[in-house]
PDB file of N, CA and C in Angstrom:
ATOM      1  N   MET A   1      16.889 -20.020 -42.853  1.00 52.00           N
ATOM      2  CA  MET A   1      17.409 -19.074 -41.863  1.00 52.00           C
ATOM      3  C   MET A   1      17.543 -17.757 -42.980  1.00 52.00           C
ATOM      4  N   GLY A   2      17.105 -16.554 -42.065  1.00 57.00           N
ATOM      5  CA  GLY A   2      17.190 -15.205 -43.127  1.00 57.00           C
ATOM      6  C   GLY A   2      18.521 -14.525 -42.481  1.00 57.00           C
ATOM      7  N   HIS A   3      19.207 -13.755 -43.676  1.00 63.00           N
ATOM      8  CA  HIS A   3      20.196 -12.935 -43.107  1.00 63.00           C
ATOM      9  C   HIS A   3      20.017 -11.898 -42.395  1.00 63.00           C
ATOM     10  N   THR A   4      20.555 -11.645 -41.387  1.00 65.00           N
ATOM     11  CA  THR A   4      20.526 -10.646 -40.395  1.00 65.00           C
ATOM     12  C   THR A   4      21.508  -9.425 -40.535  1.00 65.00           C
ATOM     13  N   LYS A   5      21.105  -8.570 -40.430  1.00 71.00           N
ATOM     14  CA  LYS A   5      21.822  -7.129 -40.624  1.00 71.00           C
ATOM     15  C   LYS A   5      22.522  -6.895 -39.153  1.00 71.00           C
ATOM     16  N   HIS A   6      23.851  -6.807 -39.517  1.00 71.00           N
ATOM     17  CA  HIS A   6      24.568  -6.536 -38.255  1.00 71.00           C
ATOM     18  C   HIS A   6      25.172  -5.247 -38.282  1.00 71.00           C
ATOM     19  N   ASN A   7      24.618  -4.240 -37.202  1.00 72.00           N
ATOM     20  CA  ASN A   7      25.070  -3.028 -37.167  1.00 72.00           C
ATOM     21  C   ASN A   7      26.450  -2.844 -36.463  1.00 72.00           C
ATOM     22  N   PRO A   8      27.518  -2.122 -37.002  1.00 76.00           N
ATOM     23  CA  PRO A   8      28.775  -2.349 -36.216  1.00 76.00           C
ATOM     24  C   PRO A   8      28.734  -1.181 -35.039  1.00 76.00           C
ATOM     25  N   ILE A   9      29.597  -1.794 -33.908  1.00 80.00           N
ATOM     26  CA  ILE A   9      29.255  -0.742 -32.911  1.00 80.00           C
ATOM     27  C   ILE A   9      30.687  -0.185 -32.769  1.00 80.00           C
ATOM     28  N   VAL A  10      31.221   1.477 -32.950  1.00 81.00           N
ATOM     29  CA  VAL A  10      32.398   1.932 -32.761  1.00 81.00           C
ATOM     30  C   VAL A  10      32.542   2.589 -31.440  1.00 81.00           C
ATOM     31  N   ARG A  11      33.543   2.213 -30.708  1.00 88.00           N
ATOM     32  CA  ARG A  11      34.220   3.042 -29.819  1.00 88.00           C
ATOM     33  C   ARG A  11      35.146   3.831 -29.701  1.00 88.00           C
ATOM     34  N   ALA A  12      35.300   4.991 -29.317  1.00 90.00           N
ATOM     35  CA  ALA A  12      36.797   5.706 -29.764  1.00 90.00           C
ATOM     36  C   ALA A  12      36.678   6.656 -28.505  1.00 90.00           C
ATOM     37  N   LEU A  13      38.005   6.894 -28.465  1.00 93.00           N
ATOM     38  CA  LEU A  13      38.337   8.017 -27.281  1.00 93.00           C
ATOM     39  C   LEU A  13      39.184   8.923 -27.713  1.00 93.00           C
ATOM     40  N   PHE A  14      38.915  10.296 -27.803  1.00 94.00           N
ATOM     41  CA  PHE A  14      39.485  11.217 -27.966  1.00 94.00           C
ATOM     42  C   PHE A  14      39.866  12.133 -26.885  1.00 94.00           C
ATOM     43  N   ASN A  15      40.833  12.893 -27.332  1.00 94.00           N
ATOM     44  CA  ASN A  15      41.510  13.980 -26.096  1.00 94.00           C
ATOM     45  C   ASN A  15      41.098  15.233 -26.382  1.00 94.00           C
ATOM     46  N   ASP A  16      40.518  15.350 -27.545  1.00 94.00           N
ATOM     47  CA  ASP A  16      40.256  17.201 -28.035  1.00 94.00           C
ATOM     48  C   ASP A  16      38.905  16.957 -28.539  1.00 94.00           C
ATOM     49  N   ASP A  17      38.078  17.805 -28.313  1.00 93.00           N
ATOM     50  CA  ASP A  17      36.619  18.085 -28.360  1.00 93.00           C
ATOM     51  C   ASP A  17      36.585  18.468 -30.051  1.00 93.00           C
ATOM     52  N   ASP A  18      37.571  19.217 -30.713  1.00 95.00           N
ATOM     53  CA  ASP A  18      37.117  19.726 -31.997  1.00 95.00           C
ATOM     54  C   ASP A  18      37.521  18.456 -32.758  1.00 95.00           C
ATOM     55  N   VAL A  19      38.197  17.332 -32.409  1.00 96.00           N
ATOM     56  CA  VAL A  19      38.363  15.952 -33.041  1.00 96.00           C
ATOM     57  C   VAL A  19      37.384  15.204 -32.854  1.00 96.00           C
ATOM     58  N   VAL A  20      36.473  15.200 -31.901  1.00 96.00           N
ATOM     59  CA  VAL A  20      35.132  14.448 -31.870  1.00 96.00           C
ATOM     60  C   VAL A  20      34.398  15.048 -32.504  1.00 96.00           C
ATOM     61  N   LEU A  21      34.126  16.391 -32.848  1.00 96.00           N
ATOM     62  CA  LEU A  21      32.999  16.927 -33.568  1.00 96.00           C
ATOM     63  C   LEU A  21      33.670  16.547 -35.112  1.00 96.00           C
ATOM     64  N   GLY A  22      34.754  16.708 -35.391  1.00 96.00           N
ATOM     65  CA  GLY A  22      35.265  16.222 -36.622  1.00 96.00           C
ATOM     66  C   GLY A  22      34.832  14.678 -37.007  1.00 96.00           C
ATOM     67  N   ALA A  23      35.004  14.126 -35.995  1.00 95.00           N
ATOM     68  CA  ALA A  23      34.851  12.557 -36.175  1.00 95.00           C
ATOM     69  C   ALA A  23      33.587  12.135 -36.504  1.00 95.00           C
ATOM     70  N   VAL A  24      32.727  13.163 -35.774  1.00 95.00           N
ATOM     71  CA  VAL A  24      31.059  12.804 -35.615  1.00 95.00           C
ATOM     72  C   VAL A  24      30.641  13.097 -37.125  1.00 95.00           C
ATOM     73  N   LYS A  25      31.188  14.138 -37.576  1.00 95.00           N
ATOM     74  CA  LYS A  25      30.630  14.770 -38.717  1.00 95.00           C
ATOM     75  C   LYS A  25      31.274  14.184 -40.175  1.00 95.00           C
ATOM     76  N   ASP A  26      32.401  13.328 -39.901  1.00 95.00           N
ATOM     77  CA  ASP A  26      32.625  12.209 -40.903  1.00 95.00           C
ATOM     78  C   ASP A  26      32.103  11.170 -40.904  1.00 95.00           C
ATOM     79  N   LEU A  27      31.541  10.808 -39.805  1.00 92.00           N
ATOM     80  CA  LEU A  27      30.431   9.409 -39.831  1.00 92.00           C
ATOM     81  C   LEU A  27      29.475   9.647 -40.177  1.00 92.00           C
ATOM     82  N   ARG A  28      28.899  11.064 -40.045  1.00 92.00           N
ATOM     83  CA  ARG A  28      27.139  11.151 -40.530  1.00 92.00           C
ATOM     84  C   ARG A  28      27.755  11.567 -42.042  1.00 92.00           C
ATOM     85  N   SER A  29      28.885  11.850 -42.679  1.00 94.00           N
ATOM     86  CA  SER A  29      29.004  12.011 -44.078  1.00 94.00           C
ATOM     87  C   SER A  29      28.893  10.692 -44.661  1.00 94.00           C
ATOM     88  N   ASN A  30      29.453   9.801 -44.073  1.00 91.00           N
ATOM     89  CA  ASN A  30      29.750   8.594 -44.771  1.00 91.00           C
ATOM     90  C   ASN A  30      28.376   7.710 -44.451  1.00 91.00           C
ATOM     91  N   GLY A  31      27.630   8.162 -44.021  1.00 88.00           N
ATOM     92  CA  GLY A  31      26.220   7.523 -43.792  1.00 88.00           C
ATOM     93  C   GLY A  31      26.077   6.655 -42.217  1.00 88.00           C
ATOM     94  N   TYR A  32      26.653   6.898 -41.490  1.00 88.00           N
ATOM     95  CA  TYR A  32      26.918   5.920 -40.302  1.00 88.00           C
ATOM     96  C   TYR A  32      25.769   6.769 -39.322  1.00 88.00           C
ATOM     97  N   HIS A  33      25.226   6.179 -38.387  1.00 88.00           N
ATOM     98  CA  HIS A  33      24.274   6.652 -37.520  1.00 88.00           C
ATOM     99  C   HIS A  33      25.125   6.751 -35.846  1.00 88.00           C
ATOM    100  N   VAL A  34      25.349   8.181 -35.609  1.00 90.00           N
ATOM    101  CA  VAL A  34      25.902   8.191 -34.214  1.00 90.00           C
ATOM    102  C   VAL A  34      25.093   8.146 -33.414  1.00 90.00           C
ATOM    103  N   SER A  35      24.746   7.304 -32.365  1.00 88.00           N
ATOM    104  CA  SER A  35      23.608   7.376 -31.369  1.00 88.00           C
ATOM    105  C   SER A  35      24.057   8.055 -30.043  1.00 88.00           C
ATOM    106  N   GLU A  36      25.475   8.091 -29.580  1.00 92.00           N
ATOM    107  CA  GLU A  36      25.610   8.305 -28.388  1.00 92.00           C
ATOM    108  C   GLU A  36      27.069   9.142 -28.513  1.00 92.00           C
ATOM    109  N   VAL A  37      27.135  10.173 -27.774  1.00 94.00           N
ATOM    110  CA  VAL A  37      28.458  10.818 -27.417  1.00 94.00           C
ATOM    111  C   VAL A  37      28.865  11.069 -26.053  1.00 94.00           C
ATOM    112  N   TYR A  38      29.615  10.592 -25.252  1.00 93.00           N
ATOM    113  CA  TYR A  38      29.876  10.756 -24.290  1.00 93.00           C
ATOM    114  C   TYR A  38      31.006  12.126 -23.955  1.00 93.00           C
ATOM    115  N   SER A  39      30.744  12.693 -23.102  1.00 93.00           N
ATOM    116  CA  SER A  39      31.827  13.853 -22.784  1.00 93.00           C
ATOM    117  C   SER A  39      31.658  14.447 -21.537  1.00 93.00           C
ATOM    118  N   PRO A  40      32.753  14.919 -20.647  1.00 93.00           N
ATOM    119  CA  PRO A  40      32.540  15.623 -19.396  1.00 93.00           C
ATOM    120  C   PRO A  40      32.469  16.799 -19.511  1.00 93.00           C
ATOM    121  N   PHE A  41      32.151  17.472 -20.521  1.00 94.00           N
ATOM    122  CA  PHE A  41      31.971  18.907 -20.939  1.00 94.00           C
ATOM    123  C   PHE A  41      30.956  19.078 -22.048  1.00 94.00           C
ATOM    124  N   PRO A  42      30.128  20.019 -22.388  1.00 93.00           N
ATOM    125  CA  PRO A  42      29.489  20.407 -23.351  1.00 93.00           C
ATOM    126  C   PRO A  42      30.244  20.548 -24.502  1.00 93.00           C
ATOM    127  N   ILE A  43      30.092  19.979 -25.780  1.00 94.00           N
ATOM    128  CA  ILE A  43      30.791  20.482 -26.862  1.00 94.00           C
ATOM    129  C   ILE A  43      29.867  21.130 -27.810  1.00 94.00           C
ATOM    130  N   HIS A  44      29.823  22.329 -28.244  1.00 94.00           N
ATOM    131  CA  HIS A  44      29.011  23.046 -28.776  1.00 94.00           C
ATOM    132  C   HIS A  44      29.234  22.769 -30.700  1.00 94.00           C
ATOM    133  N   GLY A  45      27.741  22.550 -30.851  1.00 93.00           N
ATOM    134  CA  GLY A  45      27.615  22.025 -32.221  1.00 93.00           C
ATOM    135  C   GLY A  45      27.728  20.477 -32.534  1.00 93.00           C
ATOM    136  N   LEU A  46      27.942  19.847 -31.273  1.00 93.00           N
ATOM    137  CA  LEU A  46      27.532  18.381 -31.570  1.00 93.00           C
ATOM    138  C   LEU A  46      26.289  17.889 -31.837  1.00 93.00           C
ATOM    139  N   ASP A  47      25.264  18.721 -31.171  1.00 92.00           N
ATOM    140  CA  ASP A  47      23.754  18.393 -31.403  1.00 92.00           C
ATOM    141  C   ASP A  47      23.468  18.438 -32.860  1.00 92.00           C
ATOM    142  N   GLU A  48      24.014  19.443 -33.851  1.00 93.00           N
ATOM    143  CA  GLU A  48      23.886  19.524 -35.316  1.00 93.00           C
ATOM    144  C   GLU A  48      24.571  18.479 -36.033  1.00 93.00           C
ATOM    145  N   ALA A  49      25.575  18.414 -35.355  1.00 94.00           N
ATOM    146  CA  ALA A  49      26.567  17.286 -36.172  1.00 94.00           C
ATOM    147  C   ALA A  49      25.873  15.677 -35.923  1.00 94.00           C
ATOM    148  N   MET A  50      25.259  15.582 -34.698  1.00 93.00           N
ATOM    149  CA  MET A  50      24.732  14.216 -34.505  1.00 93.00           C
ATOM    150  C   MET A  50      23.184  14.023 -35.398  1.00 93.00           C
ATOM    151  N   GLY A  51      22.836  15.451 -35.941  1.00 91.00           N
ATOM    152  CA  GLY A  51      21.622  15.056 -36.650  1.00 91.00           C
ATOM    153  C   GLY A  51      20.357  15.396 -35.509  1.00 91.00           C
ATOM    154  N   LEU A  52      20.517  15.902 -34.403  1.00 90.00           N
ATOM    155  CA  LEU A  52      19.537  15.879 -33.094  1.00 90.00           C
ATOM    156  C   LEU A  52      18.686  16.973 -33.455  1.00 90.00           C
ATOM    157  N   LYS A  53      17.400  16.719 -32.998  1.00 90.00           N
ATOM    158  CA  LYS A  53      16.359  17.838 -33.188  1.00 90.00           C
ATOM    159  C   LYS A  53      16.228  18.607 -31.901  1.00 90.00           C
ATOM    160  N   ARG A  54      16.096  19.882 -32.046  1.00 88.00           N
ATOM    161  CA  ARG A  54      15.950  20.919 -31.084  1.00 88.00           C
ATOM    162  C   ARG A  54      14.870  20.211 -29.991  1.00 88.00           C
ATOM    163  N   THR A  55      15.144  20.184 -28.401  1.00 89.00           N
ATOM    164  CA  THR A  55      14.272  19.544 -27.748  1.00 89.00           C
ATOM    165  C   THR A  55      13.253  20.924 -27.162  1.00 89.00           C
ATOM    166  N   ARG A  56      12.076  20.577 -26.533  1.00 94.00           N
ATOM    167  CA  ARG A  56      11.002  21.630 -26.018  1.00 94.00           C
ATOM    168  C   ARG A  56      11.297  21.653 -24.524  1.00 94.00           C
ATOM    169  N   LEU A  57      12.042  20.885 -24.274  1.00 95.00           N
ATOM    170  CA  LEU A  57      12.455  20.624 -22.298  1.00 95.00           C
ATOM    171  C   LEU A  57      12.584  22.101 -21.718  1.00 95.00           C
ATOM    172  N   SER A  58      13.394  22.901 -22.678  1.00 94.00           N
ATOM    173  CA  SER A  58      13.529  24.158 -21.619  1.00 94.00           C
ATOM    174  C   SER A  58      12.522  25.074 -21.598  1.00 94.00           C
ATOM    175  N   THR A  59      11.531  24.998 -22.668  1.00 96.00           N
ATOM    176  CA  THR A  59      10.504  25.997 -22.650  1.00 96.00           C
ATOM    177  C   THR A  59       9.444  25.328 -21.452  1.00 96.00           C
ATOM    178  N   ALA A  60       9.387  23.753 -21.593  1.00 97.00           N
ATOM    179  CA  ALA A  60       8.478  23.006 -20.483  1.00 97.00           C
ATOM    180  C   ALA A  60       9.111  23.803 -19.022  1.00 97.00           C
ATOM    181  N   ALA A  61      10.415  23.463 -18.906  1.00 98.00           N
ATOM    182  CA  ALA A  61      10.732  23.699 -17.598  1.00 98.00           C
ATOM    183  C   ALA A  61      10.498  25.181 -17.063  1.00 98.00           C
ATOM    184  N   PHE A  62      10.675  26.312 -17.965  1.00 98.00           N
ATOM    185  CA  PHE A  62      10.276  27.656 -17.903  1.00 98.00           C
ATOM    186  C   PHE A  62       8.773  27.833 -17.514  1.00 98.00           C
ATOM    187  N   PHE A  63       7.878  27.196 -18.162  1.00 98.00           N
ATOM    188  CA  PHE A  63       6.357  27.083 -17.795  1.00 98.00           C
ATOM    189  C   PHE A  63       5.974  26.438 -16.591  1.00 98.00           C
ATOM    190  N   TYR A  64       6.650  25.532 -16.119  1.00 98.00           N
ATOM    191  CA  TYR A  64       6.433  24.914 -15.142  1.00 98.00           C
ATOM    192  C   TYR A  64       6.647  25.687 -13.756  1.00 98.00           C
ATOM    193  N   GLY A  65       8.184  26.325 -13.948  1.00 96.00           N
ATOM    194  CA  GLY A  65       8.448  27.364 -12.905  1.00 96.00           C
ATOM    195  C   GLY A  65       7.941  28.482 -12.865  1.00 96.00           C
ATOM    196  N   LEU A  66       7.305  28.918 -13.793  1.00 96.00           N
ATOM    197  CA  LEU A  66       6.446  30.182 -13.388  1.00 96.00           C
ATOM    198  C   LEU A  66       5.183  29.528 -13.361  1.00 96.00           C
ATOM    199  N   THR A  67       4.518  28.437 -13.510  1.00 97.00           N
ATOM    200  CA  THR A  67       3.507  27.827 -12.779  1.00 97.00           C
ATOM    201  C   THR A  67       3.636  27.631 -11.187  1.00 97.00           C
ATOM    202  N   GLY A  68       5.139  27.623 -11.122  1.00 94.00           N
ATOM    203  CA  GLY A  68       5.101  26.953  -9.284  1.00 94.00           C
ATOM    204  C   GLY A  68       5.444  28.194  -8.732  1.00 94.00           C
ATOM    205  N   LEU A  69       6.067  29.276  -9.559  1.00 88.00           N
ATOM    206  CA  LEU A  69       6.178  31.080  -9.152  1.00 88.00           C
ATOM    207  C   LEU A  69       4.636  31.126  -8.453  1.00 88.00           C
ATOM    208  N   PHE A  70       3.791  31.502  -9.487  1.00 93.00           N
ATOM    209  CA  PHE A  70       2.495  32.005  -9.300  1.00 93.00           C
ATOM    210  C   PHE A  70       1.647  31.177  -8.324  1.00 93.00           C
ATOM    211  N   PHE A  71       1.820  29.926  -8.230  1.00 94.00           N
ATOM    212  CA  PHE A  71       1.422  28.940  -7.212  1.00 94.00           C
ATOM    213  C   PHE A  71       1.613  29.118  -5.931  1.00 94.00           C
ATOM    214  N   CYS A  72       2.937  29.500  -5.652  1.00 87.00           N
ATOM    215  CA  CYS A  72       3.560  29.612  -4.265  1.00 87.00           C
ATOM    216  C   CYS A  72       3.354  30.937  -3.680  1.00 87.00           C
ATOM    217  N   SER A  73       3.485  32.135  -4.861  1.00 83.00           N
ATOM    218  CA  SER A  73       2.879  33.276  -4.548  1.00 83.00           C
ATOM    219  C   SER A  73       1.332  33.506  -3.897  1.00 83.00           C
ATOM    220  N   TRP A  74       0.466  32.616  -4.850  1.00 89.00           N
ATOM    221  CA  TRP A  74      -0.942  32.601  -4.248  1.00 89.00           C
ATOM    222  C   TRP A  74      -1.126  32.105  -3.132  1.00 89.00           C
ATOM    223  N   LEU A  75      -0.460  30.973  -2.698  1.00 89.00           N
ATOM    224  CA  LEU A  75      -0.397  30.102  -1.491  1.00 89.00           C
ATOM    225  C   LEU A  75      -0.084  31.283  -0.225  1.00 89.00           C
ATOM    226  N   THR A  76       0.805  31.697  -0.715  1.00 81.00           N
ATOM    227  CA  THR A  76       1.639  32.878   0.620  1.00 81.00           C
ATOM    228  C   THR A  76       0.835  33.852   0.900  1.00 81.00           C
ATOM    229  N   TRP A  77      -0.015  34.456  -0.078  1.00 81.00           N
ATOM    230  CA  TRP A  77      -1.089  35.433  -0.220  1.00 81.00           C
ATOM    231  C   TRP A  77      -2.321  34.722   0.829  1.00 81.00           C
ATOM    232  N   TYR A  78      -2.525  33.615   0.451  1.00 88.00           N
ATOM    233  CA  TYR A  78      -4.063  33.075   0.706  1.00 88.00           C
ATOM    234  C   TYR A  78      -3.541  32.739   2.273  1.00 88.00           C
ATOM    235  N   THR A  79      -2.502  32.237   2.580  1.00 86.00           N
ATOM    236  CA  THR A  79      -2.526  31.785   4.143  1.00 86.00           C
ATOM    237  C   THR A  79      -2.024  33.079   4.997  1.00 86.00           C
ATOM    238  N   MET A  80      -1.535  34.190   4.392  1.00 80.00           N
ATOM    239  CA  MET A  80      -1.009  35.070   5.708  1.00 80.00           C
ATOM    240  C   MET A  80      -1.934  36.186   5.304  1.00 80.00           C
ATOM    241  N   VAL A  81      -2.849  36.465   4.285  1.00 80.00           N
ATOM    242  CA  VAL A  81      -3.690  37.706   4.065  1.00 80.00           C
ATOM    243  C   VAL A  81      -5.003  37.187   4.262  1.00 80.00           C
ATOM    244  N   SER A  82      -5.325  36.341   3.343  1.00 80.00           N
ATOM    245  CA  SER A  82      -7.012  35.885   3.389  1.00 80.00           C
ATOM    246  C   SER A  82      -7.413  34.750   4.524  1.00 80.00           C
ATOM    247  N   ASP A  83      -6.499  33.946   4.812  1.00 81.00           N
ATOM    248  CA  ASP A  83      -7.202  32.884   5.498  1.00 81.00           C
ATOM    249  C   ASP A  83      -6.971  33.013   6.771  1.00 81.00           C
ATOM    250  N   TRP A  84      -5.489  33.331   7.507  1.00 82.00           N
ATOM    251  CA  TRP A  84      -5.417  33.407   8.649  1.00 82.00           C
ATOM    252  C   TRP A  84      -4.228  34.775   8.910  1.00 82.00           C
ATOM    253  N   PRO A  85      -4.668  35.870   9.143  1.00 78.00           N
ATOM    254  CA  PRO A  85      -3.802  37.267   8.671  1.00 78.00           C
ATOM    255  C   PRO A  85      -3.303  37.014  10.114  1.00 78.00           C
ATOM    256  N   GLN A  86      -1.642  37.574  10.341  1.00 78.00           N
ATOM    257  CA  GLN A  86      -1.114  37.764  11.381  1.00 78.00           C
ATOM    258  C   GLN A  86      -0.296  38.788  11.557  1.00 78.00           C
ATOM    259  N   ASN A  87      -0.179  39.288  12.406  1.00 77.00           N
ATOM    260  CA  ASN A  87       0.556  40.738  12.874  1.00 77.00           C
ATOM    261  C   ASN A  87       2.090  40.131  12.806  1.00 77.00           C
ATOM    262  N   ILE A  88       3.000  40.051  11.990  1.00 75.00           N
ATOM    263  CA  ILE A  88       4.411  39.875  12.383  1.00 75.00           C
ATOM    264  C   ILE A  88       5.153  40.693  12.351  1.00 75.00           C
ATOM    265  N   GLY A  89       6.013  41.437  13.181  1.00 77.00           N
ATOM    266  CA  GLY A  89       6.636  42.455  13.290  1.00 77.00           C
ATOM    267  C   GLY A  89       6.039  43.688  12.928  1.00 77.00           C
ATOM    268  N   GLY A  90       4.852  43.799  12.906  1.00 76.00           N
ATOM    269  CA  GLY A  90       4.334  45.279  12.234  1.00 76.00           C
ATOM    270  C   GLY A  90       3.975  45.619  10.915  1.00 76.00           C
ATOM    271  N   LYS A  91       4.611  44.408  10.138  1.00 71.00           N
ATOM    272  CA  LYS A  91       5.022  44.471   8.720  1.00 71.00           C
ATOM    273  C   LYS A  91       3.300  44.406   8.222  1.00 71.00           C
ATOM    274  N   PRO A  92       3.255  45.117   7.104  1.00 71.00           N
ATOM    275  CA  PRO A  92       1.820  45.003   6.392  1.00 71.00           C
ATOM    276  C   PRO A  92       1.997  43.583   5.531  1.00 71.00           C
ATOM    277  N   ASN A  93       0.855  42.523   5.941  1.00 69.00           N
ATOM    278  CA  ASN A  93       0.879  41.507   4.914  1.00 69.00           C
ATOM    279  C   ASN A  93       0.271  41.392   3.400  1.00 69.00           C
ATOM    280  N   GLU A  94      -0.200  42.219   3.363  1.00 70.00           N
ATOM    281  CA  GLU A  94      -0.884  42.275   1.893  1.00 70.00           C
ATOM    282  C   GLU A  94       0.205  42.923   0.641  1.00 70.00           C
ATOM    283  N   TYR A  95       1.020  43.563   1.229  1.00 68.00           N
ATOM    284  CA  TYR A  95       1.970  44.160   0.502  1.00 68.00           C
ATOM    285  C   TYR A  95       3.447  43.543   0.723  1.00 68.00           C
ATOM    286  N   TRP A  96       3.505  42.343  -0.140  1.00 63.00           N
ATOM    287  CA  TRP A  96       4.712  41.288  -0.138  1.00 63.00           C
ATOM    288  C   TRP A  96       5.668  41.844  -0.795  1.00 63.00           C
ATOM    289  N   PHE A  97       5.145  42.763  -1.940  1.00 68.00           N
ATOM    290  CA  PHE A  97       6.763  43.194  -2.551  1.00 68.00           C
ATOM    291  C   PHE A  97       7.263  44.090  -1.897  1.00 68.00           C
ATOM    292  N   LEU A  98       6.771  44.556  -0.813  1.00 70.00           N
ATOM    293  CA  LEU A  98       7.825  45.407  -0.043  1.00 70.00           C
ATOM    294  C   LEU A  98       8.735  44.600   0.817  1.00 70.00           C
ATOM    295  N   ASN A  99       8.403  43.342   0.911  1.00 66.00           N
ATOM    296  CA  ASN A  99       9.112  42.357   1.843  1.00 66.00           C
ATOM    297  C   ASN A  99       9.717  41.209   0.789  1.00 66.00           C
ATOM    298  N   LEU A 100      10.009  41.995  -0.283  1.00 70.00           N
ATOM    299  CA  LEU A 100      10.528  40.602  -1.149  1.00 70.00           C
ATOM    300  C   LEU A 100      11.586  40.007  -0.785  1.00 70.00           C
ATOM    301  N   PRO A 101      12.726  40.704  -0.281  1.00 72.00           N
ATOM    302  CA  PRO A 101      13.954  39.848   0.079  1.00 72.00           C
ATOM    303  C   PRO A 101      13.659  38.529   1.107  1.00 72.00           C
ATOM    304  N   SER A 102      12.479  38.934   1.911  1.00 69.00           N
ATOM    305  CA  SER A 102      12.063  37.442   2.626  1.00 69.00           C
ATOM    306  C   SER A 102      11.466  36.446   1.705  1.00 69.00           C
ATOM    307  N   PHE A 103      10.845  36.792   0.687  1.00 66.00           N
ATOM    308  CA  PHE A 103      10.529  36.048  -0.135  1.00 66.00           C
ATOM    309  C   PHE A 103      10.932  35.360  -1.442  1.00 66.00           C
ATOM    310  N   ILE A 104      12.552  35.590  -1.365  1.00 72.00           N
ATOM    311  CA  ILE A 104      13.365  35.077  -2.368  1.00 72.00           C
ATOM    312  C   ILE A 104      13.644  33.708  -1.734  1.00 72.00           C
ATOM    313  N   PRO A 105      13.905  33.230  -0.526  1.00 73.00           N
ATOM    314  CA  PRO A 105      14.169  31.781  -0.535  1.00 73.00           C
ATOM    315  C   PRO A 105      12.894  30.803  -0.891  1.00 73.00           C
ATOM    316  N   VAL A 106      11.626  31.582  -0.627  1.00 66.00           N
ATOM    317  CA  VAL A 106      10.266  30.882  -0.882  1.00 66.00           C
ATOM    318  C   VAL A 106      10.563  30.596  -2.507  1.00 66.00           C
ATOM    319  N   MET A 107      10.783  31.614  -3.320  1.00 63.00           N
ATOM    320  CA  MET A 107      10.733  31.608  -4.536  1.00 63.00           C
ATOM    321  C   MET A 107      11.713  30.615  -5.161  1.00 63.00           C
TER     322      MET A 107
END
């Protein structure tokens, strides 16, 4: 039988976010790996203290949102101007920026 390495699991409760941040920094400076910290609110600086890398999720979400906005605008233009134009309230369909308040819920 070989020796197995036991990784200790530490659970702690804190009432102050500064104490949590200090405890994580102390654990990391002593060579321990902190994998998860649960908090009901964001603790600023905790990502750096835990050694987490910056994620690209915000950039991806921005570009996916921009793609959705362009596709939605194109689909609205195609259905209302190119494919099947209708006279709705006497307003011009091809000038969507003049009717921008009605497009806000679509965007």
